[in-house]
Amino acid sequence: MTTPESSPSSNFIRDLVVADHAAGKHGGRVVTRFPPEPNGYLHIGHAKSIALNFGLANEVSGGACHLRFDDTNPTTEDPEYVQAIQEDVRWLGFDWHSKMFYASDYFEQLYTFAVTLMKKGKAYVDSLTPDQIREYRGTLTEPGRDSPYRTRSVDENLDLFARMRTGECADGTHVLRAKIDMNSPNINLRDPILYRIRHASHYRTGTAWHIYPAYDFAHPLSDAIEGITHSICTLEFEDHRPLYDWVVAETEALHRPQQIEFARLNLTSTVMSKRKLLELVEKKLVAGWDDPRLPTLRGLRRRGVPPEAIRAFCEHIGVAKRDAIVEMQLLEHFIREDLNKRSPRVMAVLRPLKVVLDNYPEGAVEELDAVNNPEDASAGTRKVPFTRTLYIEQDDFREDPPKQFFRLAPGREVRLRYGYIIKCVSVTKDPHTGAITELHCTYDPETKSGSSQEQRKVKATIHWVSSAHAVPAAIRLYQPLLLTNQAKLAVDQDWTQSLNPHSLELLTGCLVEPSLRAASPGARFQFERQGYFCLDPDSSSGTLIFNRTVSLKDAWAKLEKTQQPPQR
RNA sequence: UGGGGGAUCGUCUAGCGGUAGGACGCCGGCCUUUGGAGCCGGCUACCUAGGUUCGAUUCCUAGUCCCCCAGCCA
C-alpha cells in the first residue's frame, strides 16, 4: 500500500525504468548498479545515486542493484575505501544482497574483448608519447589527426598488446586505442584510449597485470558482463554515451545496457568533490573523513544525522537533468523532521548561569517528572532532580530585556520546565568586571508542574539543571563549512580561503541532566529548546562530548536579529 | 566561432495543448509548560521574440543565458 507521502515521486528515470519493466524490455529484468571507485569516502552526493539505483531495484519485482567497485586504476585505490564504502551503503539502509563485484575481476574478460577489437581492426596499439597523443587529438574546434601507428597490422597489434601485458614495456610507451574517428566533433570518439601501461601494484590483483583498462572500456563492459539493464550515471558522461554504445556493440557483448544520465547533487555552503574533500582531510583542515562538518556519509553519521533523514531528502530533491544547488536548509528540514519524531528530550545548559532559589529549602531534592518525548507518548517519562541551586542558560536572562524578550529579567517571572515558576529578585555581579555571576530568585510552591494547584501562565518556560546533580560536558557546535557556495569556488585560486573559520565552536563547562550519564556513543537527543545532539565516540566515562546535529528553529533569534541590535 | 546537455517561484521539483501544483524558505495568525512541534492563511515562477492553435510552460522557428568535453582519472 502506498500513501501520497510514501509513494516515490515521479522522475524521468523512474518513469523510463518502470515503462521498460512494464513493456518487458530486457526480459522484464531491472538491474542497476552503484559503481564507486574505491579511492575516497562516500558523500551525500553518492547517497542520491545510491538511493536512486537501489530504490529502483527495490521498487520493481525481481529488480536488483549491484555494488561494483570500479577499480581500474591501481595508483589511487585502496582496500580501506572498499571496506568503508560497504559500511556506508549499509548504514544508509541499502542491501546489495550477494551482488557485490569488482571490475578488477573482469580483467581477463576485458583483455579478451580488447583482442576481439584488434582482430576486427577496431583497436590498435599506439606508440605516440602522451604529449603527442594530446597534440594529435586536436582541439574543441579543430579536428584531430591520425596517429602514424593507426595502421599497424592486426598481428603487430596483438603482439605488442601481449607484450604490454607481460610488463616488458615501460609506462607511457604504448596504449591501446579504439579506432573510431579522429575527425569526430565528439572528442571522446577521437580514438579513445582503452588500455594504459601501469607498473603499479593493484590492491586486489597485485602485480598480475601491467596494463589496466580505462573507464570508457571497463565500465560499459562491466555493465554488459553483469547484465545491467539501466546504467545510471551523472551528466558529465553524457557525451561518453556514444562511446559506451560503441564499445558494447563492437565487442559484441551479450547484453546491451542503456546509459542514462542525471544531474549530480550540489549543496550550498559545502564541498562535494572528492578532490576537495581529500584536500581538507590531508591538509588537516578538518579532523578526518568523519568530521561532522563534512558532507561525507561518515561525517553526517558522526554528526548525528539519521540515515532515514538522508533517504527522505534524496527522495524529495528528485532526479532531473538541470544543474541544481540544493539549499542546506532543505537537508536540515528533513533531519529535524526525523529527529523530532523520535529523539528523547533532555535538558542541557550550554552556557551556565547560576541561580539560587532563596526560599527553597536547603538540602532538599525533588524528583520531578519529565516527559521524554511529547511526540511519542510511548517514550514515557523520567525523573529529574530539582534543588535550591540550579543553572540556567545565560541567554535566558537579560538584565535589560529588549522588547519581545519573554524570558527572565529582574523582577520577572518564568517557568522552569517541569518545575516551578520563579521570579528574579536580585543579580550578583563581579565587582571588577561587572559580569553577572549569579541570580537570586524565589519560587512559587503553588505552581509545581502537574499539580492541581493554581495554574498560572507565564510567557516563557526555560530549561535548567540542578547544580548538585548536573554532569559536565563539552559540546561541539557546527556552522557551515564554507562561507561561499560551490558555484563560486571554481574561480577562486585557493578555495580554502572560503572556509568558515568558525565552522567548529567547542563549548566546555556545559552542564547536562544526570540521565545522560548512561548514554552510549551515537545516541541522539533533543536538548530542549536548543537542538538535536549526538553523543560523540570521543566521549569517555569522565567526559561527555556532544555534537550538535542541527539547531531547533529559533523564532526569538530571528526576531531579535530583525528588531533589536544584540545586547551582549 | 566544434560537439553534447539544460533553462518553471529565492531554492529544489511536478506538468506532456485546457485555471501552473508540491516541498523548503519567507511573511502573518492560532496554539503551546520547548519562542520546538502542530495548525491556518499569504508570498513569489514558465529565459526572450516571433509563429501554429479557439487556447502554448507544453508544438515550430530564431535568439539569449548556463553547464560539460581537448587525463594514459572516473
XYZ file of C-alpha atoms (C1' of nucleotides) in Angstrom:
642
model
C 0.000 0.000 0.000
C 1.285 3.379 -0.858
C 0.282 6.670 0.640
C 0.951 10.006 -1.028
C 3.885 10.506 1.343
C 5.481 7.144 0.885
C 4.947 6.694 -2.823
C 8.079 7.658 -4.695
C 7.836 10.861 -6.625
C 7.942 10.713 -10.345
C 11.159 11.442 -12.199
C 12.250 10.777 -15.740
C 14.492 7.851 -14.878
C 11.935 6.132 -12.706
C 9.328 6.635 -15.420
C 11.621 5.145 -18.017
C 12.615 2.157 -15.916
C 9.029 1.449 -14.920
C 7.945 1.702 -18.540
C 10.724 -0.659 -19.680
C 9.791 -3.084 -16.959
C 6.125 -2.961 -17.899
C 6.969 -3.422 -21.562
C 9.022 -6.489 -20.770
C 12.211 -4.966 -22.122
C 15.389 -6.819 -21.050
C 13.152 -9.824 -20.405
C 11.382 -7.874 -17.698
C 14.513 -7.567 -15.612
C 15.703 -4.347 -13.994
C 19.308 -4.452 -12.908
C 21.022 -1.268 -11.810
C 24.379 -0.725 -10.220
C 26.208 1.628 -7.918
C 29.807 1.726 -9.179
C 32.103 3.652 -6.814
C 35.832 3.766 -7.353
C 37.470 2.815 -4.051
C 39.583 5.926 -3.853
C 37.587 8.026 -1.423
C 34.734 8.062 1.011
C 31.104 8.302 0.075
C 29.277 11.597 0.485
C 25.689 12.729 0.275
C 26.031 13.167 -3.473
C 26.664 9.426 -3.679
C 23.651 8.934 -1.444
C 21.488 10.420 -4.178
C 22.848 7.883 -6.651
C 22.627 5.012 -4.158
C 19.042 5.876 -3.297
C 18.149 6.096 -6.972
C 19.812 2.855 -8.046
C 18.887 0.698 -5.069
C 15.490 2.361 -4.815
C 14.632 1.493 -8.419
C 15.753 -2.089 -7.938
C 13.598 -2.392 -4.834
C 10.534 -0.943 -6.497
C 10.137 -3.413 -9.317
C 9.566 -7.099 -8.885
C 12.734 -9.065 -9.431
C 14.888 -5.936 -9.519
C 18.483 -5.968 -8.353
C 21.165 -3.404 -7.721
C 24.799 -4.396 -7.818
C 27.529 -2.834 -5.764
C 30.515 -2.755 -8.059
C 33.923 -1.395 -7.253
C 35.208 0.333 -10.332
C 38.811 -0.417 -9.508
C 40.707 0.029 -12.732
C 43.342 2.477 -11.508
C 45.892 0.836 -9.196
C 47.571 4.088 -8.267
C 44.682 5.643 -6.380
C 42.718 2.770 -4.930
C 42.866 1.191 -1.521
C 41.029 -1.593 0.318
C 40.395 0.850 3.151
C 37.865 2.516 0.876
C 36.293 -0.763 -0.200
C 35.515 -1.501 3.415
C 34.290 1.987 4.186
C 32.026 2.133 1.144
C 30.312 -1.103 2.100
C 29.752 0.137 5.625
C 28.344 3.405 4.411
C 25.948 1.851 1.914
C 24.663 -0.482 4.610
C 24.382 2.343 7.100
C 22.327 4.295 4.602
C 19.960 1.359 4.634
C 20.581 -0.443 1.370
C 21.484 -4.028 0.662
C 23.187 -5.454 -2.408
C 22.462 -8.952 -1.143
C 25.091 -11.141 -2.772
C 25.606 -8.821 -5.713
C 28.987 -7.342 -4.951
C 31.501 -7.191 -7.759
C 34.856 -5.776 -8.745
C 35.764 -4.520 -12.175
C 39.197 -5.986 -11.454
C 37.622 -9.437 -11.523
C 36.849 -8.832 -15.168
C 40.396 -8.001 -16.244
C 40.815 -11.268 -18.081
C 37.495 -10.961 -19.912
C 38.224 -7.346 -20.697
C 41.544 -8.377 -22.185
C 39.751 -10.857 -24.402
C 37.333 -8.171 -25.537
C 40.303 -5.982 -26.428
C 41.759 -8.780 -28.509
C 38.421 -9.143 -30.278
C 38.516 -5.481 -31.144
C 42.054 -5.709 -32.517
C 41.202 -8.710 -34.628
C 38.298 -6.755 -36.100
C 40.632 -3.883 -36.834
C 38.760 -1.745 -34.353
C 41.633 -1.130 -31.975
C 45.350 -0.562 -32.313
C 48.430 -0.085 -30.208
C 49.642 3.469 -30.391
C 53.223 4.354 -29.524
C 52.984 8.098 -29.535
C 54.111 9.878 -26.394
C 51.429 11.281 -24.091
C 52.245 14.768 -25.366
C 51.954 13.677 -28.960
C 48.656 11.982 -28.321
C 47.306 15.190 -26.903
C 48.618 17.119 -29.871
C 47.186 14.679 -32.389
C 43.815 14.786 -30.672
C 43.140 18.294 -31.939
C 41.039 20.743 -30.002
C 37.397 21.523 -29.455
C 37.280 23.371 -32.752
C 39.979 21.625 -34.775
C 39.839 18.004 -35.869
C 42.489 15.538 -34.779
C 44.995 13.702 -36.955
C 45.552 10.009 -37.348
C 48.452 8.589 -35.429
C 51.137 7.068 -37.668
C 50.638 3.837 -35.686
C 46.959 3.700 -36.557
C 47.606 1.397 -39.498
C 49.604 -1.244 -37.678
C 48.752 -4.752 -38.714
C 46.497 -6.922 -36.618
C 49.363 -9.257 -35.853
C 51.609 -6.450 -34.756
C 48.880 -5.038 -32.558
C 48.219 -8.397 -30.996
C 51.893 -8.989 -30.379
C 52.519 -5.588 -28.901
C 49.465 -5.734 -26.695
C 50.553 -9.131 -25.361
C 53.950 -7.691 -24.562
C 52.382 -4.717 -22.852
C 50.554 -7.162 -20.659
C 53.619 -9.122 -19.639
C 55.323 -5.994 -18.424
C 58.154 -5.626 -20.858
C 57.103 -2.105 -21.878
C 57.683 0.961 -19.760
C 54.858 3.163 -18.543
C 53.721 5.559 -21.226
C 55.389 3.832 -24.149
C 52.230 2.375 -25.668
C 48.484 2.486 -25.242
C 45.654 0.548 -26.799
C 43.258 2.810 -28.635
C 39.877 2.302 -30.215
C 39.928 3.008 -33.925
C 36.942 5.258 -34.389
C 37.312 8.694 -35.932
C 39.965 11.319 -35.337
C 37.711 13.874 -37.015
C 34.732 13.320 -34.777
C 33.266 16.512 -33.350
C 32.888 14.486 -30.158
C 36.384 14.359 -28.722
C 35.580 11.159 -26.863
C 35.349 9.399 -30.196
C 38.795 10.505 -31.438
C 40.365 7.093 -30.921
C 39.905 6.968 -27.146
C 42.458 5.161 -25.020
C 41.309 1.742 -23.917
C 44.335 0.470 -22.039
C 47.401 2.056 -20.495
C 50.559 0.564 -19.044
C 50.931 0.927 -15.304
C 53.728 -0.769 -13.446
C 51.915 -0.473 -10.176
C 50.612 -2.981 -7.709
C 46.862 -3.217 -7.667
C 45.275 -3.712 -4.253
C 43.442 -6.799 -5.489
C 45.336 -8.172 -8.465
C 48.797 -7.326 -7.178
C 51.361 -7.373 -9.950
C 49.486 -9.810 -12.185
C 48.783 -7.020 -14.648
C 50.884 -4.330 -16.163
C 48.104 -2.870 -18.233
C 44.831 -1.513 -16.902
C 41.606 -0.776 -18.782
C 40.341 2.772 -18.962
C 36.920 3.749 -17.675
C 35.430 4.059 -21.148
C 36.318 0.466 -21.869
C 35.898 -1.177 -18.489
C 32.657 0.447 -17.489
C 30.346 -0.451 -20.364
C 31.747 -3.960 -20.482
C 31.419 -4.465 -16.741
C 27.805 -3.408 -17.112
C 27.346 -5.793 -20.006
C 29.009 -8.693 -18.169
C 26.740 -8.209 -15.181
C 23.623 -7.859 -17.288
C 22.940 -4.340 -16.104
C 19.807 -3.029 -17.781
C 19.949 0.621 -16.774
C 23.357 2.161 -16.231
C 22.656 5.417 -14.440
C 25.401 8.000 -14.222
C 25.900 11.732 -13.988
C 25.669 14.359 -16.689
C 29.361 14.689 -17.457
C 29.224 11.244 -19.030
C 26.562 12.246 -21.478
C 28.947 12.669 -24.366
C 30.616 9.374 -23.487
C 27.383 7.583 -24.291
C 28.183 7.117 -27.997
C 31.461 5.538 -26.926
C 29.716 3.409 -24.317
C 27.395 2.113 -27.014
C 30.261 1.643 -29.455
C 32.243 -0.479 -27.007
C 29.310 -2.709 -26.192
C 28.391 -3.108 -29.857
C 31.847 -3.639 -31.301
C 32.933 -6.157 -28.682
C 29.701 -7.984 -29.412
C 28.944 -8.253 -25.737
C 25.849 -10.276 -24.932
C 23.934 -7.569 -23.104
C 23.260 -4.020 -24.183
C 22.778 -1.868 -21.110
C 21.285 1.591 -21.507
C 23.176 4.516 -20.071
C 21.036 7.300 -18.578
C 22.397 10.497 -17.113
C 21.121 12.766 -14.347
C 22.409 15.886 -12.605
C 24.586 15.332 -9.570
C 23.695 16.814 -6.216
C 25.211 20.085 -5.092
C 24.580 21.600 -1.688
C 25.070 25.164 -0.572
C 27.912 26.058 1.795
C 29.833 22.829 1.468
C 32.064 20.949 -0.941
C 31.259 17.720 -2.655
C 34.177 16.944 -4.915
C 36.456 14.082 -3.985
C 39.457 16.265 -4.654
C 38.379 18.995 -2.258
C 37.263 16.581 0.428
C 40.590 14.813 0.200
C 42.387 18.141 0.408
C 40.518 19.075 3.587
C 41.446 15.779 5.170
C 45.062 15.716 4.028
C 45.766 19.303 4.992
C 44.105 18.599 8.321
C 41.666 21.413 7.794
C 39.109 19.034 9.279
C 39.557 16.224 11.785
C 39.182 13.389 9.269
C 36.761 11.787 6.833
C 34.190 11.568 9.587
C 34.460 15.176 10.682
C 30.860 16.210 11.368
C 31.314 19.310 9.230
C 31.820 17.214 6.119
C 29.005 16.063 3.828
C 30.533 12.579 3.835
C 28.210 9.850 4.995
C 30.571 9.187 7.871
C 30.647 12.851 8.753
C 26.885 13.060 8.717
C 26.619 9.915 10.770
C 29.006 11.212 13.384
C 27.136 14.461 13.454
C 24.023 12.536 14.362
C 22.137 12.663 11.084
C 19.892 9.598 10.778
C 20.089 7.648 7.514
C 16.310 7.889 7.248
C 16.605 11.664 7.012
C 19.131 11.367 4.198
C 16.888 8.979 2.325
C 13.876 11.247 2.719
C 15.979 14.140 1.500
C 17.176 12.200 -1.540
C 13.642 11.228 -2.416
C 12.441 14.777 -2.080
C 15.089 16.520 -4.167
C 14.123 14.480 -7.167
C 16.129 13.488 -10.197
C 16.446 15.696 -13.238
C 18.935 16.857 -15.827
C 19.268 20.506 -14.929
C 22.166 21.620 -12.789
C 20.995 22.381 -9.298
C 22.297 23.557 -5.973
C 20.072 22.448 -3.152
C 19.876 24.640 -0.080
C 21.359 23.108 3.050
C 18.198 24.205 4.843
C 16.284 21.552 2.975
C 18.555 18.828 4.308
C 18.233 20.334 7.777
C 14.478 20.256 7.438
C 14.476 16.511 6.867
C 16.886 15.991 9.732
C 14.662 17.942 12.112
C 11.562 16.230 10.857
C 13.017 12.817 11.539
C 14.641 13.653 14.842
C 11.600 15.493 16.168
C 9.577 12.330 15.967
C 11.971 10.086 17.801
C 14.563 11.909 19.853
C 14.259 11.742 23.612
C 14.154 15.191 25.161
C 16.639 16.112 27.841
C 17.767 19.310 29.474
C 21.272 20.619 28.970
C 22.727 24.018 29.695
C 25.346 25.091 27.190
C 26.434 28.339 28.839
C 25.535 28.075 32.523
C 24.332 30.886 34.760
C 23.927 30.076 38.442
C 20.520 30.582 40.022
C 19.810 30.333 43.769
C 16.229 29.886 44.889
C 16.308 31.867 48.123
C 13.061 30.473 49.511
C 13.659 26.838 48.557
C 14.721 24.592 51.447
C 18.438 23.974 51.604
C 19.384 20.349 51.042
C 16.014 19.339 49.643
C 15.843 17.296 46.441
C 12.629 16.822 44.491
C 12.360 14.304 41.701
C 10.288 15.961 39.022
C 8.504 14.100 36.267
C 9.702 14.988 32.804
C 8.190 13.872 29.516
C 10.651 12.048 27.290
C 9.024 12.876 24.008
C 5.844 14.899 23.565
C 5.588 13.482 20.037
C 5.594 9.925 21.312
C 3.635 9.003 24.415
C 5.194 5.549 24.475
C 8.562 7.121 25.235
C 7.348 7.623 28.797
C 8.710 9.903 31.479
C 11.784 10.193 33.652
C 12.752 11.837 36.928
C 14.825 14.998 37.019
C 16.293 16.228 40.301
C 15.385 19.734 41.421
C 17.240 21.607 44.127
C 17.866 25.069 45.526
C 20.866 25.816 43.341
C 20.368 25.489 39.617
C 21.936 26.534 36.376
C 20.043 28.110 33.553
C 21.158 29.319 30.132
C 22.903 32.677 30.069
C 20.799 33.559 27.057
C 17.652 33.095 29.102
C 18.379 36.104 31.310
C 18.619 39.738 30.311
C 19.277 42.459 32.809
C 17.774 44.945 30.423
C 15.307 42.903 28.381
C 14.551 44.067 24.871
C 11.006 44.203 23.565
C 9.535 40.751 22.937
C 12.026 39.097 25.273
C 9.826 36.833 27.376
C 12.460 35.174 29.467
C 13.968 36.023 32.853
C 14.875 39.568 33.868
C 14.994 41.418 37.156
C 11.532 41.318 38.717
C 10.206 38.984 36.029
C 8.803 35.514 36.191
C 9.469 32.457 34.102
C 8.619 28.777 34.411
C 11.332 26.207 34.946
C 10.476 23.303 32.670
C 8.699 20.521 34.618
C 9.189 22.612 37.812
C 8.032 25.853 39.283
C 7.539 29.436 38.326
C 10.400 31.520 39.630
C 10.925 35.245 39.938
C 14.239 37.056 39.728
C 14.806 39.184 42.799
C 18.444 40.184 42.518
C 21.500 39.981 40.327
C 25.014 39.426 41.647
C 27.900 40.793 39.644
C 31.638 40.513 39.675
C 32.798 43.757 41.317
C 35.672 44.130 38.869
C 34.312 43.028 35.501
C 30.651 43.771 36.079
C 29.800 40.357 34.677
C 26.717 38.673 36.063
C 27.810 35.817 38.305
C 24.545 34.627 39.784
C 20.860 35.250 40.068
C 18.752 35.135 43.179
C 15.202 34.091 42.634
C 12.192 32.963 44.621
C 9.984 30.097 43.587
C 6.230 29.844 43.912
C 5.439 26.491 45.553
C 1.880 26.641 44.250
C 2.986 26.328 40.669
C 4.623 22.934 40.513
C 4.195 21.295 37.139
C 1.353 18.857 37.006
C -0.046 19.903 40.360
C -3.711 20.610 40.641
C -2.912 23.918 42.270
C -3.327 27.248 40.658
C -2.294 27.058 37.005
C -0.729 30.407 36.378
C 0.550 31.238 32.954
C 3.877 32.871 32.276
C 5.269 33.953 28.964
C 8.219 31.594 28.887
C 9.469 28.244 30.050
C 13.193 27.700 30.299
C 15.393 24.661 30.823
C 17.752 24.159 33.755
C 19.881 21.614 35.592
C 20.437 21.032 39.281
C 23.865 22.190 40.385
C 24.445 19.199 42.620
C 23.367 16.648 40.026
C 24.416 18.067 36.682
C 27.009 16.218 34.637
C 29.736 18.272 32.987
C 30.006 18.004 29.230
C 31.707 19.519 26.232
C 29.651 20.414 23.221
C 30.699 21.000 19.649
C 28.646 23.453 17.677
C 28.900 23.432 13.916
C 28.384 26.162 11.379
C 28.576 25.896 7.593
C 31.975 24.735 6.381
C 32.078 27.321 3.654
C 31.318 30.998 3.552
C 30.531 30.920 -0.131
C 28.844 28.481 -2.435
C 30.374 25.821 -4.572
C 29.343 27.640 -7.687
C 31.690 30.498 -6.877
C 34.568 28.309 -5.804
C 35.761 27.396 -9.262
C 37.146 30.849 -9.896
C 38.900 31.077 -6.548
C 42.586 30.371 -6.782
C 42.687 28.915 -3.305
C 39.228 27.795 -2.424
C 40.261 27.014 1.154
C 40.264 30.771 1.725
C 36.492 30.478 1.658
C 36.425 28.123 4.616
C 34.439 29.377 7.571
C 36.889 29.932 10.446
C 34.014 29.421 12.878
C 32.737 26.164 11.444
C 33.538 24.470 14.744
C 32.973 26.008 18.149
C 33.886 23.976 21.200
C 31.929 24.698 24.347
C 33.312 23.409 27.603
C 31.808 23.675 31.049
C 28.379 22.703 29.783
C 26.075 21.004 32.258
C 23.654 18.260 31.299
C 20.988 16.419 33.261
C 22.144 13.289 35.096
C 20.205 10.825 32.940
C 22.716 11.495 30.164
C 25.447 9.788 32.126
C 24.070 6.488 30.847
C 24.031 7.460 27.186
C 26.047 5.481 24.651
C 28.071 6.975 21.825
C 25.927 7.662 18.796
C 22.808 8.242 20.899
C 20.743 11.187 19.725
C 18.829 13.612 21.890
C 16.931 16.791 21.674
C 18.331 19.275 24.166
C 15.109 21.099 24.867
C 14.803 24.490 23.269
C 18.219 24.152 21.622
C 18.622 21.451 19.070
C 19.488 17.887 18.339
C 22.714 16.489 19.706
C 24.565 13.227 19.348
C 26.961 11.704 21.848
C 30.357 11.579 20.170
C 32.539 8.458 20.313
C 35.344 10.645 21.676
C 33.416 10.682 24.948
C 34.919 8.777 27.842
C 33.300 7.825 31.114
C 34.631 11.022 32.603
C 33.763 13.407 29.793
C 30.690 13.548 27.719
C 31.130 15.165 24.324
C 28.131 16.027 22.225
C 27.932 17.149 18.615
C 25.138 19.434 17.630
C 23.453 17.814 14.648
C 21.198 20.756 13.910
C 19.665 23.506 15.994
C 15.986 23.824 16.645
C 14.298 26.588 14.735
C 14.681 29.671 16.852
C 11.909 32.221 16.448
C 13.410 34.528 19.053
C 16.824 34.620 17.429
C 15.179 35.562 14.176
C 13.039 38.210 15.830
C 15.968 39.668 17.681
C 18.068 39.855 14.569
C 15.480 41.875 12.727
C 14.190 44.000 15.589
C 16.899 44.764 18.056
C 20.637 45.143 17.978
C 22.248 42.421 20.094
C 22.657 43.353 23.727
C 25.753 41.492 24.649
C 33.271 30.534 -33.702
C 33.164 22.050 -32.693
C 30.101 18.600 -30.050
C 26.814 17.199 -26.056
C 23.145 18.883 -22.467
C 19.863 22.346 -19.714
C 16.521 26.746 -18.760
C 9.251 26.735 -14.359
C 8.562 30.662 -7.505
C 14.568 32.914 -3.621
C 15.866 27.107 -3.683
C 14.561 22.004 -5.276
C 10.719 19.870 -8.189
C 5.756 18.466 -10.902
C 3.433 19.416 -15.547
C 3.357 16.005 -21.568
C -2.277 21.534 -25.901
C -7.122 23.298 -21.471
C -7.214 27.687 -14.422
C 0.949 26.468 -13.421
C 0.858 22.209 -8.293
C 4.035 20.427 -4.080
C 8.186 20.954 -0.680
C 11.921 24.109 1.639
C 12.313 29.211 2.663
C 9.950 33.770 3.777
C 5.679 36.804 5.874
C 1.238 36.936 9.036
C -2.016 34.482 12.620
C -3.639 30.410 16.056
C -1.895 27.143 19.688
C 1.806 25.900 23.163
C 4.806 24.261 30.398
C 10.269 23.581 24.283
C 9.825 31.269 21.186
C 10.301 23.495 19.309
C 6.396 20.647 17.203
C 1.493 21.264 15.224
C -2.482 24.109 12.764
C -4.458 28.159 9.491
C -3.601 31.867 5.825
C -0.362 34.517 2.459
C 4.067 35.491 -0.888
C 6.785 34.859 -5.318
C 7.881 31.358 -11.298
C 7.058 29.211 -17.060
C 14.660 32.759 -20.433
C 13.375 36.214 -24.855
C 10.954 37.253 -29.535
C 8.046 35.528 -33.304
C 4.746 31.666 -35.259
C 0.912 27.468 -35.258
C -3.750 26.958 -32.418
C -10.207 28.668 -30.020
C -6.285 28.032 -26.432
C 1.075 27.248 -25.757
C 5.098 26.186 -19.888
C 3.943 22.265 -23.431
C 4.385 22.207 -30.636
C 7.538 25.091 -34.528
C 11.339 28.970 -35.744
C 15.076 32.313 -34.345
C 17.823 34.090 -30.384
C 19.838 34.576 -25.193
C 21.999 32.555 -20.962
C 24.108 28.413 -18.062
C 26.716 23.547 -17.603
C 30.008 19.566 -19.611
C 34.042 17.690 -23.055
C 40.756 18.721 -25.509
C 43.568 12.803 -18.322
C 47.475 7.278 -20.267
C 41.223 9.994 -13.824
C 36.435 8.089 -13.062
